[in-house]
XYZ file of C-alpha atoms in Angstrom:
743
model
C -41.112 -44.525 0.211
C -37.403 -44.723 1.185
C -36.202 -42.110 3.632
C -32.983 -40.724 4.610
C -32.901 -39.606 8.122
C -30.395 -36.873 9.292
C -29.205 -35.593 12.472
C -27.869 -32.021 12.568
C -25.893 -30.674 15.524
C -23.291 -27.797 16.017
C -19.650 -28.006 17.201
C -16.192 -26.303 17.358
C -14.927 -26.811 13.913
C -11.222 -26.760 15.327
C -10.182 -23.700 13.848
C -7.225 -21.976 15.733
C -5.559 -18.712 15.564
C -2.759 -18.436 12.786
C -0.097 -17.451 12.093
C 0.886 -17.529 15.881
C 3.684 -18.779 17.910
C 2.608 -21.854 20.308
C 1.762 -19.705 23.346
C -0.641 -17.556 20.983
C -2.490 -20.515 19.586
C -6.081 -20.954 20.675
C -9.761 -21.399 19.345
C -11.220 -18.451 17.378
C -14.189 -16.793 19.116
C -17.611 -16.961 17.460
C -17.941 -13.934 15.050
C -21.670 -14.298 14.946
C -22.086 -13.599 18.688
C -21.407 -10.215 20.603
C -21.108 -12.230 23.828
C -18.050 -14.186 22.630
C -16.205 -11.176 21.749
C -16.921 -9.418 24.911
C -15.422 -12.482 26.664
C -12.362 -12.226 24.660
C -11.994 -8.409 25.098
C -12.452 -8.398 28.876
C -9.885 -11.321 29.163
C -7.267 -9.855 26.725
C -7.514 -6.397 25.506
C -9.197 -4.907 28.591
C -6.137 -5.944 30.590
C -4.016 -3.557 28.722
C -6.286 -0.441 29.059
C -6.050 1.857 31.960
C -9.120 2.142 34.137
C -9.487 5.925 33.269
C -9.825 5.392 29.523
C -10.096 8.681 27.926
C -12.137 9.581 24.661
C -9.945 9.184 21.586
C -10.086 12.919 21.002
C -8.251 13.421 24.240
C -5.768 10.725 24.115
C -2.244 11.725 24.148
C -0.395 8.553 24.497
C -0.666 4.803 24.995
C -3.093 2.516 23.087
C -5.247 4.593 20.741
C -6.511 1.836 18.354
C -7.845 -1.603 17.855
C -6.721 -3.538 14.732
C -8.212 -6.230 13.073
C -5.335 -7.899 10.865
C -6.008 -9.897 7.646
C -8.471 -12.643 8.131
C -6.491 -15.724 7.682
C -9.237 -18.010 9.177
C -11.802 -20.269 7.852
C -15.438 -19.329 7.632
C -18.355 -19.853 10.121
C -21.753 -21.079 9.226
C -23.564 -21.524 12.648
C -24.125 -20.168 16.164
C -26.712 -20.534 18.532
C -29.052 -17.928 17.340
C -28.250 -18.493 13.541
C -31.729 -20.089 12.671
C -33.781 -17.034 14.141
C -31.334 -14.497 12.616
C -31.730 -16.194 9.202
C -35.527 -16.151 9.387
C -35.658 -12.598 10.473
C -33.202 -11.393 7.726
C -34.269 -13.633 4.568
C -37.999 -14.150 5.451
C -38.041 -17.893 5.487
C -36.970 -20.804 7.614
C -33.708 -22.576 6.689
C -34.392 -25.759 8.387
C -35.818 -27.612 5.455
C -32.451 -26.839 3.631
C -30.070 -28.121 6.273
C -29.188 -31.275 4.013
C -27.438 -28.609 1.729
C -25.020 -27.992 4.418
C -23.751 -31.527 3.827
C -23.542 -31.206 0.097
C -26.962 -32.702 -0.691
C -29.548 -30.992 -3.083
C -32.904 -29.953 -1.953
C -35.762 -29.561 -4.386
C -33.042 -28.475 -7.126
C -29.845 -27.346 -7.885
C -30.984 -23.748 -8.707
C -33.019 -23.829 -5.258
C -29.994 -25.156 -3.241
C -27.627 -22.570 -4.730
C -30.008 -19.879 -3.826
C -30.045 -21.022 -0.229
C -26.264 -21.077 0.043
C -26.277 -17.622 -1.179
C -28.744 -16.681 1.289
C -26.656 -18.463 3.988
C -23.422 -16.833 2.864
C -25.167 -13.345 2.984
C -26.464 -14.028 6.533
C -23.137 -14.956 7.656
C -21.615 -11.722 6.130
C -24.254 -9.633 7.867
C -23.530 -11.281 11.327
C -19.830 -10.857 10.798
C -20.189 -7.290 10.020
C -22.768 -6.310 12.557
C -21.904 -8.622 15.557
C -18.239 -8.753 15.196
C -16.812 -5.648 13.311
C -19.258 -3.198 14.269
C -19.306 -4.412 17.717
C -15.611 -4.266 17.983
C -15.853 -0.763 16.867
C -18.496 0.035 19.429
C -16.643 -1.688 22.271
C -13.270 0.299 21.298
C -15.210 3.554 21.260
C -16.177 3.085 25.005
C -12.431 3.005 25.627
C -11.516 5.991 23.467
C -10.084 3.480 20.781
C -10.549 3.835 16.866
C -10.673 0.761 14.737
C -8.511 -0.293 11.671
C -9.327 -3.329 9.578
C -7.268 -5.384 6.991
C -10.511 -6.769 5.188
C -8.883 -9.597 2.976
C -7.415 -13.131 3.083
C -10.233 -15.687 3.350
C -12.774 -13.439 5.277
C -16.154 -14.557 4.975
C -17.634 -11.163 4.004
C -17.219 -9.186 0.848
C -13.832 -7.317 1.233
C -15.101 -3.820 0.593
C -18.102 -4.127 3.040
C -15.967 -5.320 6.022
C -13.424 -2.634 5.308
C -16.256 0.056 5.223
C -16.657 -0.677 8.939
C -13.251 0.699 9.668
C -12.145 4.056 10.688
C -8.975 3.361 8.910
C -9.188 0.918 6.157
C -5.900 -1.105 5.983
C -4.256 -3.355 3.490
C -1.065 -5.139 2.939
C 1.679 -5.439 0.482
C 4.772 -7.669 0.610
C 8.029 -6.630 -0.381
C 8.521 -7.263 -3.918
C 10.692 -10.477 -4.479
C 10.274 -11.418 -1.094
C 6.676 -12.550 -0.668
C 3.196 -12.817 -1.982
C 1.325 -10.417 -4.338
C -1.404 -8.955 -2.456
C -1.544 -5.594 -4.457
C -5.306 -6.145 -4.925
C -5.816 -5.618 -1.101
C -4.261 -2.107 -1.592
C -6.708 -1.221 -4.316
C -9.605 -2.492 -2.175
C -8.569 -0.350 0.897
C -8.119 2.788 -1.365
C -11.645 2.460 -2.824
C -13.250 2.075 0.399
C -11.450 5.303 1.779
C -12.122 7.045 -1.725
C -15.756 6.241 -1.924
C -16.611 6.826 1.767
C -14.389 9.827 2.168
C -11.809 8.265 4.870
C -8.796 10.436 4.720
C -6.190 7.692 5.835
C -5.417 4.475 3.942
C -3.008 2.475 5.988
C -0.940 -0.460 5.122
C 1.037 -3.266 6.633
C 3.991 -2.319 4.419
C 6.845 -4.278 2.877
C 6.046 -7.624 4.644
C 8.673 -10.196 3.734
C 10.806 -13.036 4.478
C 14.469 -13.152 4.312
C 17.407 -11.401 6.221
C 18.162 -7.896 6.522
C 18.110 -7.187 2.613
C 16.138 -3.850 2.816
C 17.251 -0.201 3.069
C 15.532 3.042 2.126
C 16.661 3.188 -1.427
C 15.547 -0.373 -2.327
C 12.060 0.473 -0.820
C 11.514 3.737 -2.546
C 10.058 2.451 -5.852
C 7.649 0.070 -4.259
C 6.778 2.858 -1.621
C 5.982 5.299 -4.364
C 3.793 2.733 -6.074
C 1.832 2.399 -2.834
C 1.447 6.035 -2.607
C 0.080 6.091 -6.099
C -2.227 3.225 -5.411
C -3.861 5.407 -2.500
C -1.859 4.369 0.541
C -0.801 7.270 2.532
C 0.152 5.677 6.059
C 2.915 3.041 6.341
C 3.122 0.373 9.149
C 6.405 -1.411 8.566
C 6.434 -5.041 9.001
C 8.302 -5.595 11.399
C 9.698 -3.213 13.818
C 11.041 -5.821 16.346
C 11.637 -5.171 20.148
C 15.353 -5.106 20.756
C 15.819 -6.305 24.603
C 19.351 -7.481 24.026
C 22.410 -5.178 24.433
C 23.693 -3.469 21.221
C 26.818 -5.904 21.300
C 24.368 -8.541 20.166
C 23.146 -6.893 16.932
C 21.252 -7.275 14.655
C 19.340 -8.727 17.576
C 15.692 -10.019 17.780
C 13.519 -10.687 14.741
C 10.070 -12.051 14.253
C 11.447 -15.402 13.112
C 12.308 -15.329 9.414
C 9.730 -12.694 8.821
C 10.007 -8.866 8.417
C 11.545 -6.073 6.646
C 13.822 -5.443 9.902
C 12.941 -1.819 10.225
C 14.296 -1.093 13.600
C 17.452 0.513 15.482
C 19.522 -2.731 15.048
C 20.210 -1.847 11.263
C 23.499 -0.232 10.482
C 21.878 2.493 8.474
C 19.353 3.354 11.101
C 21.118 6.589 12.314
C 20.802 8.020 8.757
C 17.137 6.694 8.269
C 15.546 10.047 9.280
C 16.125 11.313 5.863
C 14.072 8.680 4.317
C 11.344 8.992 7.278
C 11.164 12.691 6.334
C 10.343 11.830 2.868
C 7.518 9.354 3.719
C 6.127 11.871 6.129
C 6.011 14.686 3.672
C 4.280 12.246 1.020
C 2.087 10.773 3.590
C 0.902 14.152 4.826
C 0.173 15.691 1.492
C -1.497 12.576 0.302
C -4.009 12.729 3.165
C -5.435 16.078 2.115
C -8.525 16.532 0.202
C -9.819 13.622 -1.910
C -8.709 11.351 -5.005
C -10.773 12.074 -8.044
C -11.653 9.294 -10.274
C -14.064 8.732 -13.310
C -14.716 5.065 -13.346
C -16.566 3.138 -10.439
C -16.665 -0.497 -10.560
C -19.730 -2.034 -8.841
C -19.135 -5.579 -7.279
C -21.559 -8.223 -7.446
C -23.946 -8.813 -4.354
C -23.123 -11.722 -1.913
C -20.258 -12.974 0.074
C -17.385 -13.717 0.093
C -16.181 -11.350 -2.653
C -12.922 -9.939 -3.605
C -12.774 -6.717 -5.635
C -10.350 -7.063 -8.561
C -10.476 -4.381 -11.369
C -10.110 -5.546 -14.926
C -6.403 -6.112 -15.446
C -6.501 -3.694 -18.461
C -7.200 -0.966 -16.053
C -3.696 -1.119 -14.695
C -0.221 -1.193 -16.540
C 3.168 -2.299 -15.515
C 4.280 -5.553 -13.707
C 1.608 -7.482 -11.855
C 3.336 -7.025 -8.429
C 3.214 -3.296 -8.914
C 0.022 -2.623 -11.023
C -0.228 1.299 -11.821
C -3.401 2.978 -12.687
C -3.872 4.215 -16.346
C -4.988 7.711 -17.238
C -8.559 7.282 -15.842
C -8.629 6.539 -12.362
C -10.844 4.142 -10.716
C -12.519 2.704 -7.490
C -14.553 -0.420 -6.413
C -17.831 0.030 -4.769
C -19.939 -2.392 -2.868
C -23.760 -2.690 -3.473
C -24.437 -1.711 0.130
C -22.110 1.455 -0.214
C -23.994 2.377 -3.476
C -27.434 1.816 -1.885
C -26.646 3.681 1.279
C -24.302 6.625 0.205
C -24.937 7.519 -3.463
C -27.031 10.134 -5.183
C -26.741 11.973 -8.623
C -25.659 15.755 -8.952
C -24.665 17.281 -12.247
C -24.917 13.906 -14.220
C -22.266 12.583 -11.855
C -22.621 9.804 -9.324
C -21.842 11.383 -5.985
C -21.470 10.065 -2.554
C -21.824 11.468 0.896
C -18.061 11.924 1.017
C -18.024 14.258 -2.100
C -16.453 11.255 -4.205
C -17.778 11.871 -7.890
C -17.696 9.566 -10.826
C -18.686 9.787 -14.405
C -19.568 6.009 -15.134
C -20.784 3.333 -12.932
C -19.772 0.036 -14.396
C -21.898 -3.062 -13.610
C -20.279 -6.465 -13.134
C -20.985 -8.971 -15.883
C -23.421 -10.937 -13.434
C -26.781 -12.469 -14.484
C -28.136 -11.979 -10.891
C -29.380 -8.884 -8.937
C -31.691 -8.483 -5.939
C -34.843 -6.159 -6.595
C -33.427 -3.632 -4.046
C -30.194 -3.097 -5.711
C -31.861 -3.071 -9.322
C -34.328 -0.435 -7.791
C -31.398 1.642 -6.422
C -29.588 1.592 -9.965
C -32.940 2.533 -11.616
C -33.398 5.545 -9.472
C -29.828 6.705 -9.935
C -30.104 6.390 -13.843
C -33.519 7.958 -13.833
C -31.744 11.047 -11.921
C -28.946 11.303 -14.692
C -26.350 8.605 -13.783
C -24.446 7.068 -16.601
C -24.276 3.203 -16.191
C -22.149 0.758 -18.335
C -23.180 -2.802 -18.325
C -25.934 -5.431 -19.318
C -29.076 -6.212 -17.342
C -29.603 -8.866 -14.612
C -31.868 -11.731 -15.473
C -33.039 -12.990 -12.084
C -32.414 -12.609 -8.133
C -29.633 -14.706 -6.486
C -31.893 -15.142 -3.372
C -34.745 -17.502 -2.274
C -36.249 -14.488 -0.394
C -39.720 -13.838 -1.905
C -39.051 -16.424 -4.757
C -40.097 -16.614 -7.257
C -41.970 -13.235 -7.400
C -38.423 -11.538 -6.996
C -37.277 -13.038 -10.318
C -40.371 -11.466 -12.006
C -39.648 -8.148 -10.283
C -35.960 -8.187 -11.525
C -37.035 -8.949 -15.077
C -39.763 -6.632 -15.532
C -37.637 -3.616 -14.334
C -34.470 -4.641 -16.504
C -36.470 -4.973 -19.614
C -37.989 -1.455 -18.824
C -34.388 0.001 -18.270
C -32.474 -1.786 -21.032
C -35.323 -2.615 -23.486
C -34.065 -6.140 -23.854
C -32.425 -8.975 -21.838
C -30.296 -9.801 -24.989
C -27.053 -7.730 -25.598
C -26.949 -5.868 -28.883
C -23.937 -6.424 -31.404
C -22.675 -3.034 -31.192
C -22.288 -0.454 -28.234
C -25.742 1.009 -27.770
C -26.852 4.052 -25.877
C -30.032 3.497 -24.117
C -31.588 6.841 -22.645
C -33.506 6.214 -19.264
C -35.164 9.359 -17.349
C -32.226 11.802 -17.331
C -29.450 9.323 -17.409
C -28.039 6.849 -19.921
C -27.230 3.034 -20.100
C -24.367 1.802 -22.459
C -24.275 -1.742 -23.357
C -23.479 -4.295 -26.129
C -20.602 -4.759 -28.453
C -17.173 -4.267 -26.772
C -18.818 -3.291 -23.561
C -20.394 -6.610 -23.037
C -17.256 -8.627 -23.849
C -15.404 -9.906 -20.785
C -12.992 -12.718 -20.253
C -12.261 -15.183 -17.568
C -10.059 -12.979 -15.477
C -12.439 -10.218 -14.949
C -16.038 -9.348 -14.360
C -15.879 -5.934 -16.272
C -15.368 -4.937 -19.831
C -11.933 -3.956 -21.055
C -10.692 -0.610 -19.736
C -9.912 0.685 -23.289
C -13.549 0.315 -23.908
C -14.700 2.334 -21.007
C -11.816 4.903 -21.695
C -13.263 5.375 -25.340
C -16.703 6.007 -23.899
C -15.341 8.678 -21.332
C -13.437 10.227 -24.190
C -16.623 10.415 -26.266
C -18.431 12.116 -23.207
C -15.466 14.735 -23.280
C -13.884 13.515 -20.120
C -10.238 13.981 -20.093
C -7.418 11.602 -18.862
C -6.513 12.762 -15.341
C -2.907 12.298 -16.275
C -0.747 11.418 -19.280
C 2.956 11.363 -20.114
C 5.319 10.362 -22.817
C 7.229 8.076 -20.464
C 6.218 5.280 -18.173
C 5.300 7.376 -15.105
C 2.830 6.452 -12.283
C 0.656 9.052 -10.329
C -1.918 9.818 -8.087
C -3.936 13.023 -7.415
C -5.565 14.739 -4.485
C -7.811 17.825 -5.022
C -8.837 20.350 -2.389
C -10.846 23.734 -2.622
C -7.854 25.704 -3.735
C -5.081 23.074 -4.606
C -4.792 20.135 -6.895
C -1.762 18.032 -5.702
C -0.263 15.447 -8.109
C 2.297 12.760 -7.149
C 4.178 11.686 -10.013
C 6.959 8.958 -9.832
C 9.374 7.413 -12.316
C 8.838 3.683 -12.699
C 12.170 3.207 -14.338
C 15.705 2.241 -12.981
C 17.126 4.893 -15.369
C 16.664 8.461 -15.919
C 13.867 9.792 -18.078
C 12.568 12.924 -19.586
C 8.842 13.234 -20.224
C 6.013 15.637 -21.406
C 3.435 15.441 -18.690
C -0.296 16.190 -19.161
C -2.220 17.240 -15.954
C -5.929 17.598 -16.245
C -5.918 21.193 -14.718
C -6.403 24.129 -16.873
C -5.680 26.991 -14.468
C -3.542 27.757 -11.527
C 0.204 28.258 -11.008
C 2.208 24.968 -10.890
C 4.895 24.385 -8.431
C 7.428 21.371 -8.112
C 7.501 20.257 -4.457
C 10.586 17.655 -4.112
C 9.535 15.459 -1.173
C 13.298 14.452 -0.679
C 14.724 17.756 -0.018
C 11.275 19.772 0.899
C 12.430 22.359 -1.862
C 9.477 24.266 -3.591
C 10.009 25.772 -6.988
C 7.795 27.299 -9.643
C 7.408 25.358 -12.854
C 7.722 28.215 -15.229
C 7.967 26.094 -18.416
C 4.535 24.878 -18.981
C 1.550 25.208 -21.608
C -2.090 24.449 -22.078
C -3.565 21.898 -24.394
C -7.224 20.662 -24.638
C -8.157 21.807 -21.082
C -4.847 20.332 -19.746
C -1.467 21.705 -18.600
C 1.484 20.420 -20.325
C 4.819 20.352 -18.249
C 8.128 18.817 -19.498
C 9.698 16.992 -16.552
C 12.819 15.267 -15.721
C 13.386 12.430 -13.332
C 16.471 10.403 -12.003
C 15.957 6.708 -11.534
C 12.794 6.106 -9.425
C 12.577 9.901 -8.643
C 9.341 11.348 -7.666
C 7.908 14.876 -7.269
C 4.767 16.531 -6.282
C 3.404 18.991 -8.803
C 0.878 21.267 -6.926
C -1.431 23.658 -8.591
C -2.582 26.762 -6.835
C -5.818 27.694 -8.284
C -5.979 31.102 -6.355
C -2.636 32.313 -7.755
C -2.357 34.318 -10.880
C -0.181 32.775 -13.652
C 2.756 35.118 -14.282
C 3.430 36.547 -17.753
C 5.330 34.317 -20.255
C 9.003 34.772 -20.110
C 10.901 35.720 -23.299
C 13.562 33.314 -22.751
C 12.025 29.964 -21.321
C 13.708 28.879 -18.122
C 14.259 25.258 -17.582
C 12.167 23.667 -14.655
C 15.189 21.431 -13.747
C 18.651 21.894 -12.829
C 21.285 22.023 -15.834
C 24.369 20.365 -14.221
C 27.806 20.142 -15.773
C 30.821 18.415 -14.851
C 33.463 20.527 -13.011
C 35.941 18.532 -11.168
C 36.489 14.679 -10.067
C 37.426 14.032 -6.409
C 39.721 11.226 -6.904
C 41.274 10.638 -3.524
C 43.284 8.959 -1.988
C 40.578 8.220 0.518
C 41.354 7.619 4.376
C 38.782 5.062 5.283
C 37.913 4.029 8.889
C 35.927 1.069 10.087
C 34.370 0.000 13.454
C 36.672 -2.707 14.960
C 33.572 -3.789 16.973
C 32.300 -5.537 13.860
C 35.510 -6.905 12.467
C 36.771 -3.957 10.450
C 40.210 -2.414 10.181
C 40.660 0.839 12.375
C 42.353 2.477 9.344
C 43.013 1.845 5.670
C 43.794 4.062 2.347
C 41.897 3.458 -0.677
C 43.801 4.967 -3.408
C 40.800 4.787 -5.533
C 37.301 4.049 -4.320
C 36.341 0.354 -4.201
C 33.347 -1.755 -3.412
C 34.164 -3.482 -0.160
C 33.599 -6.990 -1.169
C 36.244 -6.670 -3.931
C 38.916 -5.878 -1.187
C 41.219 -8.682 0.026
C 40.836 -7.949 3.931
C 38.180 -10.174 5.226
C 37.454 -7.423 7.792
C 36.307 -5.272 4.936
C 34.789 -7.927 2.684
C 32.447 -9.296 5.351
C 32.112 -5.806 7.016
C 28.693 -4.658 8.327
C 28.250 -1.228 9.690
C 29.324 2.377 8.981
C 32.627 3.422 7.332
C 34.143 6.908 7.521
C 35.675 8.236 4.157
C 37.974 11.207 4.339
C 39.854 13.278 1.712
C 40.716 16.633 0.308
C 40.457 18.493 -2.741
C 41.294 21.634 -4.223
C 38.880 24.317 -5.916
C 41.051 26.597 -7.909
C 38.515 29.391 -8.183
C 35.050 30.476 -6.829
C 32.169 29.568 -9.037
C 29.344 32.164 -10.004
C 27.065 29.020 -10.406
C 25.702 26.761 -7.652
C 27.867 23.678 -7.037
C 26.726 20.088 -6.463
C 28.350 17.036 -5.091
C 27.509 13.878 -7.038
C 28.352 10.581 -5.104
C 27.861 8.352 -8.012
C 27.200 4.627 -6.788
C 26.580 4.275 -3.145
C 25.677 1.049 -1.128
C 23.552 1.741 0.622
C 23.208 5.246 2.494
C 25.683 8.238 3.117
C 26.010 11.218 5.171
C 28.156 14.064 3.910
C 30.266 16.684 5.658
C 32.174 19.378 3.861
C 34.595 21.541 5.730
C 33.050 20.354 9.066
C 29.491 21.376 7.912
C 26.890 18.516 8.058
C 25.171 18.621 4.888
C 23.021 15.775 5.448
C 22.002 12.247 4.240
C 21.836 11.160 0.579
C 19.730 7.850 0.242
C 18.448 7.957 -3.240
C 18.863 8.977 -6.835
C 20.151 11.397 -7.837
C 22.682 10.800 -5.124
C 23.532 14.649 -5.118
C 23.761 17.407 -2.498
C 23.922 21.131 -2.906
C 27.502 22.273 -1.531
C 27.463 25.774 -2.658
C 27.512 27.324 0.757
C 29.827 24.709 2.180
C 32.732 24.605 -0.385
C 35.438 27.333 -0.623
C 38.203 28.431 -2.965
C 41.392 26.341 -2.268
C 41.566 23.240 -0.046
C 38.367 21.564 0.913
C 37.791 18.650 3.324
C 35.407 16.097 2.416
C 33.830 13.414 4.776
C 31.299 10.764 4.027
C 29.871 8.176 6.373
C 28.580 5.185 4.438
C 26.455 2.303 5.917
C 25.754 -1.010 4.499
C 23.544 -4.096 5.348
C 24.117 -6.935 7.873
C 24.161 -9.508 5.119
C 27.976 -9.614 4.666
C 28.793 -9.993 8.269
C 26.182 -12.785 8.713
C 27.684 -14.642 5.824
C 31.220 -14.086 7.393
C 30.154 -15.411 10.691
C 29.236 -18.653 9.190
C 33.019 -19.558 8.891
C 32.927 -19.706 12.741
C 31.182 -22.319 15.023
C 27.538 -21.924 15.415
C 26.843 -20.424 18.948
C 23.250 -19.191 18.344
C 19.840 -20.215 19.319
C 19.089 -24.016 19.074
C 15.822 -25.939 19.836
C 14.204 -22.751 20.540
C 16.655 -21.785 23.420
C 19.049 -18.946 23.765
C 22.719 -20.083 24.208
C 24.131 -20.474 27.630
C 26.833 -17.883 27.073
C 24.038 -15.242 26.469
C 21.825 -16.549 29.298
C 24.628 -16.434 31.802
C 26.587 -13.283 30.525
C 29.624 -15.339 29.679
C 32.246 -14.162 27.171
C 31.678 -15.379 23.542
C 34.342 -17.495 22.417
C 33.075 -18.562 18.823
C 34.648 -15.722 16.849
C 31.282 -14.456 15.633
C 30.574 -10.755 15.685
C 26.864 -10.653 14.974
C 23.923 -12.416 16.587
C 20.383 -13.235 15.265
C 18.015 -15.789 16.718
C 17.558 -17.204 13.022
C 20.068 -18.329 10.583
C 19.331 -16.389 7.306
C 22.570 -17.145 5.226
C 25.294 -19.727 4.759
C 29.007 -19.234 4.005
C 28.145 -19.728 0.353
C 25.574 -17.060 0.042
C 26.345 -14.089 -2.393
C 27.771 -11.169 -0.793
C 26.025 -7.688 -1.173
C 27.641 -4.695 -2.722
C 28.846 -2.270 -0.114
C 30.535 1.114 0.268
C 31.131 4.201 -1.752
C 31.852 3.159 -5.279
C 31.691 6.623 -6.995
C 32.887 8.300 -9.095
C 32.399 11.351 -6.705
C 32.228 14.768 -8.803
C 31.760 18.272 -8.393
C 29.071 19.582 -10.836
C 27.991 23.267 -11.553
C 24.758 24.624 -12.710
C 21.616 26.350 -11.806
C-alpha cells in the first residue's frame, strides 16, 4: 500500500515569559519536570532567601510566600518522560497516536478525540504534581506558603490548579480601565469555600491609564469583590518611589496600575480607607460562606468554571450573586473531599450544599460516575442528566459499557423526560428533565430560576432578599452570622432586607466608622429576619447576628435603626483657601462661595494637583440637645476635617458626614477642611510646557546630573498619560457644607 512515514522529535517551542520588560524575557521552564523548576528556583528565588530560613510559623518579616501569577503562557505537550508517564496514568501506549499531534486522524475521529482528551488530562496532572505541588513543597522547605492565580490560558482546569494553593487568588481589573476577569474571582472564591481556605486574595483594580483612582471611586467595585468572596486585596500596582518627592508622582509600572502609593496627593488621608478595607477583610475571613448550589465542572483540561449567567444579576463587569449563593467544584475535589450528612453534600472543610448540579455534558469517567452514585445513594440531591459514555480511551470500549449501565440504573433512561422528574435512588434523589434539562450556548447548567424553584420546593430559603438592588455575602460561625450588604446604586436607597436567620440579636456594624449599634427595628417572617435599612450611595454595612444573645422585649414606640437628620444651618463662607506653591497653586485666595477648582480663572488652581486648606468661621446661636453632624456635600476627592482645632478625621465616601457633637460649641466656631485631588489636572497643565521627560527609555539629563529643571513643568512621571486637550477632573470642595441635627 501507500505509506506515510512520519518523524517525531521534541524541541523548545519558543515560548517566552510575558508580560515582562526586556531584561525579564526568557524561555519558560519545563512545567512537567521538577528538575527544571529546581534549576530555576536555585538561580532565582533561592538567591533572595537567607541561609537560615525559618518555618513559616516562625517568620516575622522578609519573604513569606511564593506566588504563581496568572498563567499568560501557551500550553506544553511533551517532556523527556512524557511517554512513560502517559502509559502509567492512562494504561496504554501513546506512540501509535502521535500523528494526532499534527492534526491527523488515527483510526477514527472519535478515537483521536479520546486520545487528545487523555493527552490533555495527562498534561494537567503533570502540571499539578510536578510543577504546582512541587513549587509548594520547595517553598515549604524555606518556610514559604504559596498563592496561585489559576487562570488565563493555563493547561489545567482552573479549579484544580487553584486547589493546590494555600491562598487561592484571582484578578479583577478596574472597571472601565481594563478587562472583565470577574469569572476568576468566582473561581478563586469557589476553591476557598469548598476546601475551607479562609483567605481569598486578589490582584485588585488592575488597570491602565493615569492616576484616575482614589478611595471613593474604588469603593463600589471593592464592595462587589467582598461580596463575590474576596477578602484580601493586593493593589496593582504599588510602585517603588526611588526619586525625590520633588519628582512626583514619580515612577510607575509603565502605563499600568491603579497607582496606589505614597506619590498620590490623597495618600496622607488614605488610612481611613485602609481601615475600612481592613475591617471588612478581617470579618470576611471568619467562619465560612454558606451556599446551597454546587455546580460540578466537567472532567478534563483545560477548563474555566463559569456559572450560568442567570445565577448573577447586575452588569457583566460586576456580576452579583442572587438570593441562593453558589460555588463551583471540580470532579477531583468532589471525589476526594465530599460525603453526605443530613441529606446535604458535605466537604471536609464543613462546606454544605443542598443541590449538586451536573454539567450538560454527555461524557463522564466510570470513576466520577461511581462517586456520584455513592453520594446519591447516601442521600445527596443531584440535578442534571446522565452521561452516555466515557471521554477517555482508557479501558475502551468497556469504559463506555460501565458508564451506560450505571447511568441507566440511576436515571432509569438516557433520554430526558419532557417534564421535571424526581428519580429516587437509594436515600437520595435525582431531578432532571423539563426546564432542568434546558441549557443554552452560554452555559453548561440549567437556568438559575429552575434550580431556585426546586430549592423553594425543597423548603430551602433564599439566604438574602431585599426590595432594592443590594449585593451581599454571608459568613457563618459557631455563634455569629455575619452578613455584608452593599448598595449597588449611586443614589440613596431604602430597602426591606430579609436575612435567612430566625434567631439572634442583630447589630449594625459600620465598617467606615467602626461604630456598632443594635438593630431594634426588626421582625420575623417565614424563618427569616426582616430589617428595614437605609443606604447612602454605594454605602455598605455588616449586619451581625449574635445567636447567644437574648432578643430584648419589643419597644412600645419603635426606634429607627438609622439617623434621622434635619437641616440646621448652612456654612456659607467666605472661605480662606491655601494651596501648595510647590505644585503651582497660589498661597492664598478667598472663595466667596465654594467653587470647583477647574471653574476658576487662575491657571494655578485650574491645573492644581495636591492638597488645599479651607478655613472659615460660623456662628451657632444656641446649644443643641440633639447630636450634630457636618455634611460636606460634594467633595473631589477626599477631605480631613478639624473643628475648633480638633481633628475629626477623614471623610472619603458617601454620606460625606462627620459627627461634630463634641467639637462644636455655642457662638463662633472655626472650621478647617483639607481637600486633596488627583494628579490628572497638573499633568494636563504641564503639557503646555516643553517635554523634558523620559525619551527612548532614558531618563532626562537634568534628572541624571542633578541640574535645575528649566521647562516650567511641575510634575514628573516616566509615561505621558495625557495631552493638553485631555478633560480636566473635578476637584475641590463643592459643598454645600451644612450642619445637620438628629439622633
